[in-house]
mmCIF file with all atom_site columns, C-alpha atoms in Angstrom:
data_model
loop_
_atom_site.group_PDB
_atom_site.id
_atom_site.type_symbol
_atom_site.label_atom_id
_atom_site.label_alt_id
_atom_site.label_comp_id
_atom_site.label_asym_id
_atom_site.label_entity_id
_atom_site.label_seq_id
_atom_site.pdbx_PDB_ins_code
_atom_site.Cartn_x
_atom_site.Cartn_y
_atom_site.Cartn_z
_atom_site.occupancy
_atom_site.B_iso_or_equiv
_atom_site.pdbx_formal_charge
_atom_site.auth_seq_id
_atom_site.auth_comp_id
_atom_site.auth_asym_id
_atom_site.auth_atom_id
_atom_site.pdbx_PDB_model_num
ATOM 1   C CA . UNK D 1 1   ? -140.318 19.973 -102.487 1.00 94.00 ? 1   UNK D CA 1
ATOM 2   C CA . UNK D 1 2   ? -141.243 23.471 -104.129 1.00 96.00 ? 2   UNK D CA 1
ATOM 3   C CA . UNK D 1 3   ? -138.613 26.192 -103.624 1.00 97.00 ? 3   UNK D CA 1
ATOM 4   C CA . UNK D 1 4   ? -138.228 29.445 -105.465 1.00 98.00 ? 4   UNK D CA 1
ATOM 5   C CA . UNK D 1 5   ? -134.933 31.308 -105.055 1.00 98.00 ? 5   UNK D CA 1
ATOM 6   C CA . UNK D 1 6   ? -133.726 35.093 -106.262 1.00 98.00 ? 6   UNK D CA 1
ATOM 7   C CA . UNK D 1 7   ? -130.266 35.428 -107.164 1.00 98.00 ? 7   UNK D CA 1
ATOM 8   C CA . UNK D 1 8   ? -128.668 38.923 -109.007 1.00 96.00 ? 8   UNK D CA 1
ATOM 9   C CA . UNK D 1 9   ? -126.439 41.858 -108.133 1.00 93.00 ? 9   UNK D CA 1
ATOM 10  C CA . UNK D 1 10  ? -126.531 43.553 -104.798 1.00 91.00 ? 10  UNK D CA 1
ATOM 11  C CA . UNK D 1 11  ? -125.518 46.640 -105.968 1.00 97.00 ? 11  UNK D CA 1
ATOM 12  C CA . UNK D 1 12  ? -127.151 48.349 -109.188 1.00 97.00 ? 12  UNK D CA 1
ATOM 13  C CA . UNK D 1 13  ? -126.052 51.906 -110.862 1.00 97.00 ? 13  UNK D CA 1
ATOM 14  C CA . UNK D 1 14  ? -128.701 54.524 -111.550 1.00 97.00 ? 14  UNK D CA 1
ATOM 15  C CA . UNK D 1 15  ? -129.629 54.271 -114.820 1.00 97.00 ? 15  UNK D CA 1
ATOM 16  C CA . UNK D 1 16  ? -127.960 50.457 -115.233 1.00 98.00 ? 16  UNK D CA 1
ATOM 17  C CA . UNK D 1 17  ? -130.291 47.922 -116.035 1.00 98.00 ? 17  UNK D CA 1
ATOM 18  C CA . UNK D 1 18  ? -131.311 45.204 -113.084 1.00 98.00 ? 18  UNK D CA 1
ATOM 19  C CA . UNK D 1 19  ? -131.343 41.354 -113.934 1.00 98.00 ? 19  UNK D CA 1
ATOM 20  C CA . UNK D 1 20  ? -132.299 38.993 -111.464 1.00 98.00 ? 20  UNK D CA 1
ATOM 21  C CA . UNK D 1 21  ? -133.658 34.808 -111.691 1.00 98.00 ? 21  UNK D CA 1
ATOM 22  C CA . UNK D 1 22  ? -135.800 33.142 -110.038 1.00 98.00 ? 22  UNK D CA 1
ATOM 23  C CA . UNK D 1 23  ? -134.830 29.346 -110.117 1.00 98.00 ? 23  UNK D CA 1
ATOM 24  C CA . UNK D 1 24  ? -137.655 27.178 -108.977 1.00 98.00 ? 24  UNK D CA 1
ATOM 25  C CA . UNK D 1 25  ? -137.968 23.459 -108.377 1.00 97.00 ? 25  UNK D CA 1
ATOM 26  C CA . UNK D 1 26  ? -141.173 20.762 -107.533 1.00 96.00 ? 26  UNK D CA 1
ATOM 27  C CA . UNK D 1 27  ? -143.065 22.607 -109.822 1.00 95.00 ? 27  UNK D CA 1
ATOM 28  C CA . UNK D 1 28  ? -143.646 23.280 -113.425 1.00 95.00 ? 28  UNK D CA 1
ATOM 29  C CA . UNK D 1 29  ? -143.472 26.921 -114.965 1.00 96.00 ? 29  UNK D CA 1
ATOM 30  C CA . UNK D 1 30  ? -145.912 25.740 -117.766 1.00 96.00 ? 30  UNK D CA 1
ATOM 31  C CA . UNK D 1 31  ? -148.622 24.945 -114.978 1.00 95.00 ? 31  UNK D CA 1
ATOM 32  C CA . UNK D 1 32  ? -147.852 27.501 -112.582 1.00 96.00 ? 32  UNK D CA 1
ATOM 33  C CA . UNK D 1 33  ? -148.047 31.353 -112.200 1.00 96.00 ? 33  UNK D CA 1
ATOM 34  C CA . UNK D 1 34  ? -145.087 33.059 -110.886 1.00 97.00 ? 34  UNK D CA 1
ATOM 35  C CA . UNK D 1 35  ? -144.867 36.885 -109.201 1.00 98.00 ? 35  UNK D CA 1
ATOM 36  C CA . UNK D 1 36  ? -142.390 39.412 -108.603 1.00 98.00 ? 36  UNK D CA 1
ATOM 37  C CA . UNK D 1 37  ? -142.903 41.740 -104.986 1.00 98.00 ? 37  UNK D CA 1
ATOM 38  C CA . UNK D 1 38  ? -140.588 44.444 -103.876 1.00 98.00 ? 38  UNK D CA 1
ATOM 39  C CA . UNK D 1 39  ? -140.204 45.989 -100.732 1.00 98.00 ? 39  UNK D CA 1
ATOM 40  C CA . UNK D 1 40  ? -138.200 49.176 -99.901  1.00 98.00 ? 40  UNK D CA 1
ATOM 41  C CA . UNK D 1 41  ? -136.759 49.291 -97.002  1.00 98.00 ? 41  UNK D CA 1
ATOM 42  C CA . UNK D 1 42  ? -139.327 50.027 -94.447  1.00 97.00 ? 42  UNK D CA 1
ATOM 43  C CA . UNK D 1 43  ? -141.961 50.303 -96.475  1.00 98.00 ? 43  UNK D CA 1
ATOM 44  C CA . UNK D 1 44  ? -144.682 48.318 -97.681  1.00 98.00 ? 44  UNK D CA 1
ATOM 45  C CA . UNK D 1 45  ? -145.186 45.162 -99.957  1.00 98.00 ? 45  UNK D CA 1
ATOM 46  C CA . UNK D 1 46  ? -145.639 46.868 -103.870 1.00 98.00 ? 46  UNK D CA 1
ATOM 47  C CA . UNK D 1 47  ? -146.907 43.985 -106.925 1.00 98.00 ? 47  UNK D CA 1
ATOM 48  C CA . UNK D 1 48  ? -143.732 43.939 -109.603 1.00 98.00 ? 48  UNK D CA 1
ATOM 49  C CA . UNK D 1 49  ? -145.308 41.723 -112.337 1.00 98.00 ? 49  UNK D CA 1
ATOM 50  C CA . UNK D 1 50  ? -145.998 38.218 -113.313 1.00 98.00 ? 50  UNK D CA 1
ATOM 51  C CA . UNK D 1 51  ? -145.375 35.749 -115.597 1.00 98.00 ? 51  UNK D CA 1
ATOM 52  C CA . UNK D 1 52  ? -148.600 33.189 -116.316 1.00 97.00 ? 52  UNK D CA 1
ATOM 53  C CA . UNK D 1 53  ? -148.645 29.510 -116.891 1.00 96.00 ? 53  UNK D CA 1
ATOM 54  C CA . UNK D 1 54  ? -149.442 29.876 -120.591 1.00 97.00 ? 54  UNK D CA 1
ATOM 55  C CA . UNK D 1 55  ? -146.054 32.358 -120.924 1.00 97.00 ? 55  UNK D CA 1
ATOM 56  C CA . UNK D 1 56  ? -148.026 35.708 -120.912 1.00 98.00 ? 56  UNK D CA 1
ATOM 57  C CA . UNK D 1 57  ? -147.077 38.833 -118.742 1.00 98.00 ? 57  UNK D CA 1
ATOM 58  C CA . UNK D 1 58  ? -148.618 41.367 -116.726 1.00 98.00 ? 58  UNK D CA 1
ATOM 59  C CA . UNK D 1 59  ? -146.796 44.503 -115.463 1.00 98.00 ? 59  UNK D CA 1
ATOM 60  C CA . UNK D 1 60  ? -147.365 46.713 -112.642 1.00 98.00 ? 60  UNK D CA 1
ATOM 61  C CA . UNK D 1 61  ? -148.685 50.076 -114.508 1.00 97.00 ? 61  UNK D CA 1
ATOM 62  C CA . UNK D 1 62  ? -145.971 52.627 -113.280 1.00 97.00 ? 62  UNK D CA 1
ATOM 63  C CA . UNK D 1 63  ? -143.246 50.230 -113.915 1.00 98.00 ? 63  UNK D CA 1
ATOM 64  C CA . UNK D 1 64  ? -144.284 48.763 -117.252 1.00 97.00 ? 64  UNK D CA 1
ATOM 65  C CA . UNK D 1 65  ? -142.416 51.022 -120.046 1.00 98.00 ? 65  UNK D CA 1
ATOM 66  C CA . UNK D 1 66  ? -139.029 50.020 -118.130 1.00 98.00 ? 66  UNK D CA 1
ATOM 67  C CA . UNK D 1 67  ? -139.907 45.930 -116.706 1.00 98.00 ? 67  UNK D CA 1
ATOM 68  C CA . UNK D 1 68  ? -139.662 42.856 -118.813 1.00 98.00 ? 68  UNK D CA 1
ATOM 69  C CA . UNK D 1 69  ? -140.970 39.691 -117.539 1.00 98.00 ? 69  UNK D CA 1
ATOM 70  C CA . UNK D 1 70  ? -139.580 36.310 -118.695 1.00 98.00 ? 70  UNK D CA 1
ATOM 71  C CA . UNK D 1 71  ? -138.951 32.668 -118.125 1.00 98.00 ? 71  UNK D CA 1
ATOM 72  C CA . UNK D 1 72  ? -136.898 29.066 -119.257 1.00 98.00 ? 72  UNK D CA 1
ATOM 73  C CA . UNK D 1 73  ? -139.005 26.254 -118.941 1.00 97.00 ? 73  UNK D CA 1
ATOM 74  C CA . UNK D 1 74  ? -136.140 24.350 -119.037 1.00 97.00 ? 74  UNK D CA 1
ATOM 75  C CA . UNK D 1 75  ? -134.204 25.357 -116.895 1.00 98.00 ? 75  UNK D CA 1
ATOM 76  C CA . UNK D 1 76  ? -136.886 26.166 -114.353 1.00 98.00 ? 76  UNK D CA 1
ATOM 77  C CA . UNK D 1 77  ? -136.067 29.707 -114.106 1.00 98.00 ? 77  UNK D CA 1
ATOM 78  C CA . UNK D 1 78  ? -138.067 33.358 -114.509 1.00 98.00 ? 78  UNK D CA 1
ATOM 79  C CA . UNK D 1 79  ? -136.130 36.285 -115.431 1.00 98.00 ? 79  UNK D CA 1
ATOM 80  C CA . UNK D 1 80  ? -137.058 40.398 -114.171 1.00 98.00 ? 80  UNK D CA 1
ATOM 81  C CA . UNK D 1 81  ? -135.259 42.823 -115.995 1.00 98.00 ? 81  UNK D CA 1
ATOM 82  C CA . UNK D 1 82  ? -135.869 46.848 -115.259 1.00 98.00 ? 82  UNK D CA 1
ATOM 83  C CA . UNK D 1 83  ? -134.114 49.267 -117.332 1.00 97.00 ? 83  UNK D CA 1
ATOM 84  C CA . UNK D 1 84  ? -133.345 52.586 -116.101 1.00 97.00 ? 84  UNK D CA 1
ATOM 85  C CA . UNK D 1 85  ? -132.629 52.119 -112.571 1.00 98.00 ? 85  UNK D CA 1
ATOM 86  C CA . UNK D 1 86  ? -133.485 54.994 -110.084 1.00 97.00 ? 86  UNK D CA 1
ATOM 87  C CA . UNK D 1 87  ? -132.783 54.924 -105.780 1.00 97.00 ? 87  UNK D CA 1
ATOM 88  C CA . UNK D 1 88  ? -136.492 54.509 -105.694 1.00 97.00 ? 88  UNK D CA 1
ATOM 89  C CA . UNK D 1 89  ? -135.642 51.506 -106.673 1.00 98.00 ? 89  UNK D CA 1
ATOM 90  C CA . UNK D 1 90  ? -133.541 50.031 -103.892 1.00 98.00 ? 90  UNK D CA 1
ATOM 91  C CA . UNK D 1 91  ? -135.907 47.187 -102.171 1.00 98.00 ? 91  UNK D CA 1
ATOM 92  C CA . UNK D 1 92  ? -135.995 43.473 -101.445 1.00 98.00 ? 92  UNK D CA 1
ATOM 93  C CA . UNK D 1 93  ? -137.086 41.376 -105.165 1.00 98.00 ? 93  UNK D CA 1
ATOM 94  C CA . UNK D 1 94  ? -139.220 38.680 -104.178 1.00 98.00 ? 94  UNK D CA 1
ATOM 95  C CA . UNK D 1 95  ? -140.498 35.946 -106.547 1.00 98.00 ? 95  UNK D CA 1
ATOM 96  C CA . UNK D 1 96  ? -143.221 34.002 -105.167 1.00 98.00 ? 96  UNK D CA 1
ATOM 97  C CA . UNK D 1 97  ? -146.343 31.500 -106.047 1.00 95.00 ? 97  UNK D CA 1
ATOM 98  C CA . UNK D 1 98  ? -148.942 32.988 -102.960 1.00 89.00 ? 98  UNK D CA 1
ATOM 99  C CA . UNK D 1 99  ? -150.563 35.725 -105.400 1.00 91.00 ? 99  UNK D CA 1
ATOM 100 C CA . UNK D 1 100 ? -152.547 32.996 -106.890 1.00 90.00 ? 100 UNK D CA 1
ATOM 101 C CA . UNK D 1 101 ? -151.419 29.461 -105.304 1.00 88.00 ? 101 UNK D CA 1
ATOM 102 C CA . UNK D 1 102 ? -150.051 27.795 -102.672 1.00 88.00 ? 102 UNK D CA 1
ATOM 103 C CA . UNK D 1 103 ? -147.682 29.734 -100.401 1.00 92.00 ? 103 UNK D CA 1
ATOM 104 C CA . UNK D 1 104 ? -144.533 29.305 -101.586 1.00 96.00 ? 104 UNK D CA 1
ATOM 105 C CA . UNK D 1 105 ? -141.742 32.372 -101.849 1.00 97.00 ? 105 UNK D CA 1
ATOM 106 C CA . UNK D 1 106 ? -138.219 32.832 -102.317 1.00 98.00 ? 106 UNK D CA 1
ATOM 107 C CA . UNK D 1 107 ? -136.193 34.693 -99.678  1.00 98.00 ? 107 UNK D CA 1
ATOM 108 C CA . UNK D 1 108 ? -135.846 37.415 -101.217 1.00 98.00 ? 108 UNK D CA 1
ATOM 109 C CA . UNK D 1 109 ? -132.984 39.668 -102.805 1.00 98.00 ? 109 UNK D CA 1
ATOM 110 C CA . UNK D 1 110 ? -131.863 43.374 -101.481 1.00 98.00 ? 110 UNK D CA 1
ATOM 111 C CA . UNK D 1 111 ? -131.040 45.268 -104.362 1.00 98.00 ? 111 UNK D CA 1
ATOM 112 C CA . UNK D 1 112 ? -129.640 48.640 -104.126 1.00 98.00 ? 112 UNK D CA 1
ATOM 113 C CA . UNK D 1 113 ? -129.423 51.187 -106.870 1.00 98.00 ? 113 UNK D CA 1
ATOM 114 C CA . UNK D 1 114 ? -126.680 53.503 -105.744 1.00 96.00 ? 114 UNK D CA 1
ATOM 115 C CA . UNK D 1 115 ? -123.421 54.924 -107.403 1.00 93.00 ? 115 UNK D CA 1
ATOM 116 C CA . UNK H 2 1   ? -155.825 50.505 -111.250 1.00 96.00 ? 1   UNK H CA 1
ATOM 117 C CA . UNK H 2 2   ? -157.678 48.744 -108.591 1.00 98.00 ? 2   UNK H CA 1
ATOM 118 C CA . UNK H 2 3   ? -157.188 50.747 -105.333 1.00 98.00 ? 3   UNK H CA 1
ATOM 119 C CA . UNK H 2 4   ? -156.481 48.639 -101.769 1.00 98.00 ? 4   UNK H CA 1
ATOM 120 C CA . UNK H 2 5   ? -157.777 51.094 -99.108  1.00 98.00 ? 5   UNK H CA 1
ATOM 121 C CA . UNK H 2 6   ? -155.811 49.479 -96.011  1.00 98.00 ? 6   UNK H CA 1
ATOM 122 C CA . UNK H 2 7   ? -157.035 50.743 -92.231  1.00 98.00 ? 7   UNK H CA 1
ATOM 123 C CA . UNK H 2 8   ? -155.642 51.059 -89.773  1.00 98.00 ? 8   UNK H CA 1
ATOM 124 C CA . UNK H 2 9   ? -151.774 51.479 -90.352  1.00 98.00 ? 9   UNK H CA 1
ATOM 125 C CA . UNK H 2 10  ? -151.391 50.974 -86.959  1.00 98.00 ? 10  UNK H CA 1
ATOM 126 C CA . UNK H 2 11  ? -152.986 49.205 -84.676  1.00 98.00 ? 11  UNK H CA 1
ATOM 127 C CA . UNK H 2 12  ? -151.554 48.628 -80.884  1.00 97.00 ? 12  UNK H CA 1
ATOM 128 C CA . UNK H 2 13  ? -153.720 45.993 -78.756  1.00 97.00 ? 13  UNK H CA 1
ATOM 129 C CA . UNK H 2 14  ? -153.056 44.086 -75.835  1.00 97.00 ? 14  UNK H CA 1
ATOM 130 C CA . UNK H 2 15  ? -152.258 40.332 -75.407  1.00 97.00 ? 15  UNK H CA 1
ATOM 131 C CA . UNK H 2 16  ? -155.985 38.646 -75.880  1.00 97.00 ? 16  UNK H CA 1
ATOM 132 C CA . UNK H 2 17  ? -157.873 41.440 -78.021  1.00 98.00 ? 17  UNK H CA 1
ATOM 133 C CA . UNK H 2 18  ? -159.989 40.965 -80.730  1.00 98.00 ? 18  UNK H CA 1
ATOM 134 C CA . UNK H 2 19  ? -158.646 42.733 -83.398  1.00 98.00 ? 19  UNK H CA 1
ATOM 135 C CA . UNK H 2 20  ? -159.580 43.923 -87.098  1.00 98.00 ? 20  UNK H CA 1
ATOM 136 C CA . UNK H 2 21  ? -158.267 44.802 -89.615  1.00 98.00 ? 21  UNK H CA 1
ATOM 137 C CA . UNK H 2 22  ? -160.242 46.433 -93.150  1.00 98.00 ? 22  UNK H CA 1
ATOM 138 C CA . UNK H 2 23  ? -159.410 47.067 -96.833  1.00 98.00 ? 23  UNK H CA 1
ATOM 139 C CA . UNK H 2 24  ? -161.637 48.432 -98.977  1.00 98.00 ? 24  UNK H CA 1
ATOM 140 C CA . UNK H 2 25  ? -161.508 48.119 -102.828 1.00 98.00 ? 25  UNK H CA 1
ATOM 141 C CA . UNK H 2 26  ? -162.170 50.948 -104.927 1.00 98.00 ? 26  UNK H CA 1
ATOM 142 C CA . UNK H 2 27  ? -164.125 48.405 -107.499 1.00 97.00 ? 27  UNK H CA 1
ATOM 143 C CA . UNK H 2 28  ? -165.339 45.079 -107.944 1.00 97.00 ? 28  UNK H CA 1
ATOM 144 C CA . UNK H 2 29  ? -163.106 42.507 -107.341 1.00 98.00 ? 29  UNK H CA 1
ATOM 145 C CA . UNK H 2 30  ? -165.629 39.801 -105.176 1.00 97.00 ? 30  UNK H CA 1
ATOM 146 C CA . UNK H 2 31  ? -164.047 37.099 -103.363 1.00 97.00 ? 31  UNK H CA 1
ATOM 147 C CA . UNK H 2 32  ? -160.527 37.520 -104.662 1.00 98.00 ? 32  UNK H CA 1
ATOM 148 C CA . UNK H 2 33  ? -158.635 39.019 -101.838 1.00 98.00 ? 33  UNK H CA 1
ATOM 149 C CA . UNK H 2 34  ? -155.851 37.556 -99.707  1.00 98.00 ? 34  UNK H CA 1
ATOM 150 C CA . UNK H 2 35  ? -154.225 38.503 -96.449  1.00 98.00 ? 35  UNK H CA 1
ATOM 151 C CA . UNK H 2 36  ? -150.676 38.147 -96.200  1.00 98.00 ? 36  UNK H CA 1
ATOM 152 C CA . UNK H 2 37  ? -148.539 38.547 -92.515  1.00 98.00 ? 37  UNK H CA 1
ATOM 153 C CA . UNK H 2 38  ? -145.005 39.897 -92.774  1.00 98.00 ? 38  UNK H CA 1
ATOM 154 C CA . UNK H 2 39  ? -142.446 39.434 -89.934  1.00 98.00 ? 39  UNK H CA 1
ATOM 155 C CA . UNK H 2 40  ? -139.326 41.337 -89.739  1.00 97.00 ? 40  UNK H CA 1
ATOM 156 C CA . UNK H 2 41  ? -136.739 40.279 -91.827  1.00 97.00 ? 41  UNK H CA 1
ATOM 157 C CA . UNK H 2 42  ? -139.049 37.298 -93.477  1.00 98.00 ? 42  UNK H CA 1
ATOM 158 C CA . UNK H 2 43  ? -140.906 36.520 -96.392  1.00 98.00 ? 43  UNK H CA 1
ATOM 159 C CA . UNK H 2 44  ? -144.224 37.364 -95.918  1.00 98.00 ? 44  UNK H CA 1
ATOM 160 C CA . UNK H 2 45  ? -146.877 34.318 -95.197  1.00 98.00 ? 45  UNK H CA 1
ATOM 161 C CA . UNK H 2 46  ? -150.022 33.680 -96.776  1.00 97.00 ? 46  UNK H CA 1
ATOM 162 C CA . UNK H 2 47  ? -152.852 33.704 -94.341  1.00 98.00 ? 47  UNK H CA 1
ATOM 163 C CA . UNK H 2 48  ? -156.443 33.993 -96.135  1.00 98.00 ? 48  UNK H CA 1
ATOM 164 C CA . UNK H 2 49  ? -157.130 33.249 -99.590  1.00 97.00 ? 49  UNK H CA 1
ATOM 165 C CA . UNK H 2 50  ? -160.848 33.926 -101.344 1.00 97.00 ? 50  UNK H CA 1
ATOM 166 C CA . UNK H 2 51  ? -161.584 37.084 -98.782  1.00 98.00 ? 51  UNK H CA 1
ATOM 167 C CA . UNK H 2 52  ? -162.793 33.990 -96.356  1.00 98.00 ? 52  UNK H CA 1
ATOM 168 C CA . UNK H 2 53  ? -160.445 30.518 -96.628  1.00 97.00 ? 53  UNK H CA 1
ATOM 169 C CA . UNK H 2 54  ? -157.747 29.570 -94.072  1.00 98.00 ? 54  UNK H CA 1
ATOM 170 C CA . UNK H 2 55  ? -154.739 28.885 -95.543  1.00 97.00 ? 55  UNK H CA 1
ATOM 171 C CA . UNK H 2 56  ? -152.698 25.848 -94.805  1.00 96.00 ? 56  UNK H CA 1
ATOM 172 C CA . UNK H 2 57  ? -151.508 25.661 -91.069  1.00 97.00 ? 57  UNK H CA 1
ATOM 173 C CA . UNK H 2 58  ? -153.009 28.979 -90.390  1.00 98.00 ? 58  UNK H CA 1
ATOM 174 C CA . UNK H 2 59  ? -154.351 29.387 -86.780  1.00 98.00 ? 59  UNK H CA 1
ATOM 175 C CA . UNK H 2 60  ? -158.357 29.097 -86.258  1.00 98.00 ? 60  UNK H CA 1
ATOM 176 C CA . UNK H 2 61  ? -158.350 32.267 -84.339  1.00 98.00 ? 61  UNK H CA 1
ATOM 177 C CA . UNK H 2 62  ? -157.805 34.267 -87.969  1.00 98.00 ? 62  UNK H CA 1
ATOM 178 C CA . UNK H 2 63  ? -160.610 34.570 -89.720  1.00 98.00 ? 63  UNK H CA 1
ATOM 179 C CA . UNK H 2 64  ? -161.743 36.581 -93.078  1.00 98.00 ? 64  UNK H CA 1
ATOM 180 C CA . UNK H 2 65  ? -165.175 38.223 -94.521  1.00 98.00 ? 65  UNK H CA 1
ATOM 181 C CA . UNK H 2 66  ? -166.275 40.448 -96.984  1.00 98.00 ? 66  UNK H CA 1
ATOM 182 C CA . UNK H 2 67  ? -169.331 42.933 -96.823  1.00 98.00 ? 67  UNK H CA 1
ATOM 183 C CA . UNK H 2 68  ? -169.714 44.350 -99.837  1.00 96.00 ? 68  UNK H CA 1
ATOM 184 C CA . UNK H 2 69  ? -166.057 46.146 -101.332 1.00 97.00 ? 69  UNK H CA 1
ATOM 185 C CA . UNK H 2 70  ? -164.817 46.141 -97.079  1.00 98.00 ? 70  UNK H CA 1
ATOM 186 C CA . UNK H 2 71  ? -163.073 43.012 -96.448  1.00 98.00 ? 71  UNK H CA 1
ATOM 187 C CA . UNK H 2 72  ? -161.655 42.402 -92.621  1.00 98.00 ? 72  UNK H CA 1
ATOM 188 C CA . UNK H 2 73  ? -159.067 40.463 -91.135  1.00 98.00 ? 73  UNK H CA 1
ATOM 189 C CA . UNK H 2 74  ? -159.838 39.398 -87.905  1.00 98.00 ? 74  UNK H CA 1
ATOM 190 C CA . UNK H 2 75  ? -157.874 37.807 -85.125  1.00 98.00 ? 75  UNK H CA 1
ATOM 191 C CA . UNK H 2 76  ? -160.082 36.601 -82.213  1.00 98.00 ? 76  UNK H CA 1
ATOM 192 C CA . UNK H 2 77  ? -157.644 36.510 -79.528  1.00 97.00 ? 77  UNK H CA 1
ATOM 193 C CA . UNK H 2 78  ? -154.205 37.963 -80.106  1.00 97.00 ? 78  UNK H CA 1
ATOM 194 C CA . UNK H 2 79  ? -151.180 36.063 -79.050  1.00 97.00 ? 79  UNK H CA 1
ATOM 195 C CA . UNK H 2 80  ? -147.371 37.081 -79.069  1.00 96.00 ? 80  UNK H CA 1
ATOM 196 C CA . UNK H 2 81  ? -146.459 35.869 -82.034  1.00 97.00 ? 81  UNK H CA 1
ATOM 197 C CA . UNK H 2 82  ? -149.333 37.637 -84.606  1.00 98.00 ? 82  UNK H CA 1
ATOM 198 C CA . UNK H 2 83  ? -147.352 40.991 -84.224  1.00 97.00 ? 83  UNK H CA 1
ATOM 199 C CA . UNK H 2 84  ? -146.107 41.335 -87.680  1.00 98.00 ? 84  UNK H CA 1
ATOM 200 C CA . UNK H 2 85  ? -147.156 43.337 -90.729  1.00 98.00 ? 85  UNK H CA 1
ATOM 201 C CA . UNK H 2 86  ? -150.501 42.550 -92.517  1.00 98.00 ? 86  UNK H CA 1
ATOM 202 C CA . UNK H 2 87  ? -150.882 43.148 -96.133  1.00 98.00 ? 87  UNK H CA 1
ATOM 203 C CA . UNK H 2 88  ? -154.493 42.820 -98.386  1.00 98.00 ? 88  UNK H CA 1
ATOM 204 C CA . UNK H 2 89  ? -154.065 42.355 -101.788 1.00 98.00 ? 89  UNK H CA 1
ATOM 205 C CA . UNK H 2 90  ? -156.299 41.736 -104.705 1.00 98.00 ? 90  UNK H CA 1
ATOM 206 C CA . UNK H 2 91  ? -155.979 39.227 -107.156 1.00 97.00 ? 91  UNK H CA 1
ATOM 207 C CA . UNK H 2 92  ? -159.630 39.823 -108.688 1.00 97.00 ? 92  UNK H CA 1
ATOM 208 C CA . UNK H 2 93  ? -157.297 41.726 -112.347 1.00 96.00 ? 93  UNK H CA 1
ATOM 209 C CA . UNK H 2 94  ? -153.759 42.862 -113.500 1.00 96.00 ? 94  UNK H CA 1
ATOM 210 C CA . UNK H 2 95  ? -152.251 44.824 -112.354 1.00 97.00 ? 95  UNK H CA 1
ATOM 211 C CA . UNK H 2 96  ? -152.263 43.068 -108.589 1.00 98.00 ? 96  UNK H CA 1
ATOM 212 C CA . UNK H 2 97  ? -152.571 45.679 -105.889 1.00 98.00 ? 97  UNK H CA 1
ATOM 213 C CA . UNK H 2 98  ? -151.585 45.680 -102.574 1.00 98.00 ? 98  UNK H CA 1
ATOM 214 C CA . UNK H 2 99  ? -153.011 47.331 -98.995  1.00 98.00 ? 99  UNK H CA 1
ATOM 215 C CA . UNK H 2 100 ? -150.748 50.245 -97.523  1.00 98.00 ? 100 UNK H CA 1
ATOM 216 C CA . UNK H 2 101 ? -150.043 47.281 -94.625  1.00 98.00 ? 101 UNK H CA 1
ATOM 217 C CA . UNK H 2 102 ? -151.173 47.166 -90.755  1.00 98.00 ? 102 UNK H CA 1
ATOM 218 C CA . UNK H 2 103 ? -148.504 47.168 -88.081  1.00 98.00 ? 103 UNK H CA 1
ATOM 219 C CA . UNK H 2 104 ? -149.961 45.343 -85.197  1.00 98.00 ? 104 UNK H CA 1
ATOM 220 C CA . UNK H 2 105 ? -148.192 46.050 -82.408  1.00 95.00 ? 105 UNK H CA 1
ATOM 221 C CA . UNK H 2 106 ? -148.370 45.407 -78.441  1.00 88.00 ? 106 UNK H CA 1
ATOM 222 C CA . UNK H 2 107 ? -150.103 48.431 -76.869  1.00 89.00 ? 107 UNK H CA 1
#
């Protein structure tokens, strides 16, 4: 059964660096693409980054010089990491497979960047 | 950057409609497109892969095309439960690129 699931802080300060996992299962990293989304609140669906089968990265282009991308094959698990938090970046952190496979996402995580 | 023109935001229509929906790419990207739907509160739901493929369990009243960089979303007869958000995106090169998003709403 493939599942994805986000887990991290809630609650971020500006300028503090966000971590947050994706732990997947029923599928294999090393064969398998797998996306971050965000969504501010009330707003609209924005592409985070991605982390392909063969362990490469790709980075949306106004959040690359702060956004690292990573994973643990082992223990089934991506990593986001975004230095330099700002409000702007208060949204829901999704990880998901449906950019380029099957439909499969996480629930989702709200993270807010606040003081 | 690949651009995702997404039209219209909003869209009200009645119980039975034909609607559309259109995104329009701002270069190449042929067949890779997908449609996603979003419902309040959810994770949003793949619908159409390759601009024109149903996804799995998708209803046969969605359908997708493509003529030339406009690609449409089309819902043959609407039904309660296809009010949601809609979302394009392209998948054609890095970095992905999402539509603005549709709200289809009851009119």
């Amino acid at each position: 059964q493939v599942q994805l699931k986000e887990s991290g802080p809630g609650l971020v300060q500006p300028s503090q660096t966000l971590s947050l996992t994706c732990t997947v299962s029923g599928f294999s990293l090393t064969s398998n693409s797998v996306h971050w989304v965000r969504q501010p609140p009330g707003k609209g669906l924005e592409w985070v980054g991605a982390i392909w089968s063969g362990g490469s990265t790709d980075y949306n282009s106004a959040l690359k010089s702060r956004l690292s991308i990573s994973r643990d094959t082992s223990k089934s698990q991506v990593f986001l990491k975004m230095n330099s938090l700002q409000t702007e970046d208060t949204a829901i952190y999704f990880c998901t497979r449906a950019l380029t496979g099957l439909d499969y996402w996480g629930q989702g995580v709200m993270v807010t960047v606040s003081s | 950057d690949i651009q995702m023109t997404q039209s219209p935001s909003s869209l009200p229509a009645s119980l039975g409609d034909r609607v559309t929906i259109t995104c329009r790419a701002s270069q190449d990207i042929g067949n890779y497109l997908r449609w996603f739907q979003q419902k309040p509160g959810k994770s949003p739901r793949l619908m159409i892969y390759g601009a024109t493929n149903l996804a799995a369990g998708v209803p046969s009243r969605f359908s997708g095309s493509r003529s030339g960089s406009d690609y449409s979303l089309t819902i043959s007869s609407l039904e309660s439960e296809d009010m949601a958000d809609y979302y394009c995106l392209q998948s054609k090169e890095s970095p992905f690129t999402f539509g603005s998003g549709t709200k289809l709403e009851i009119k």
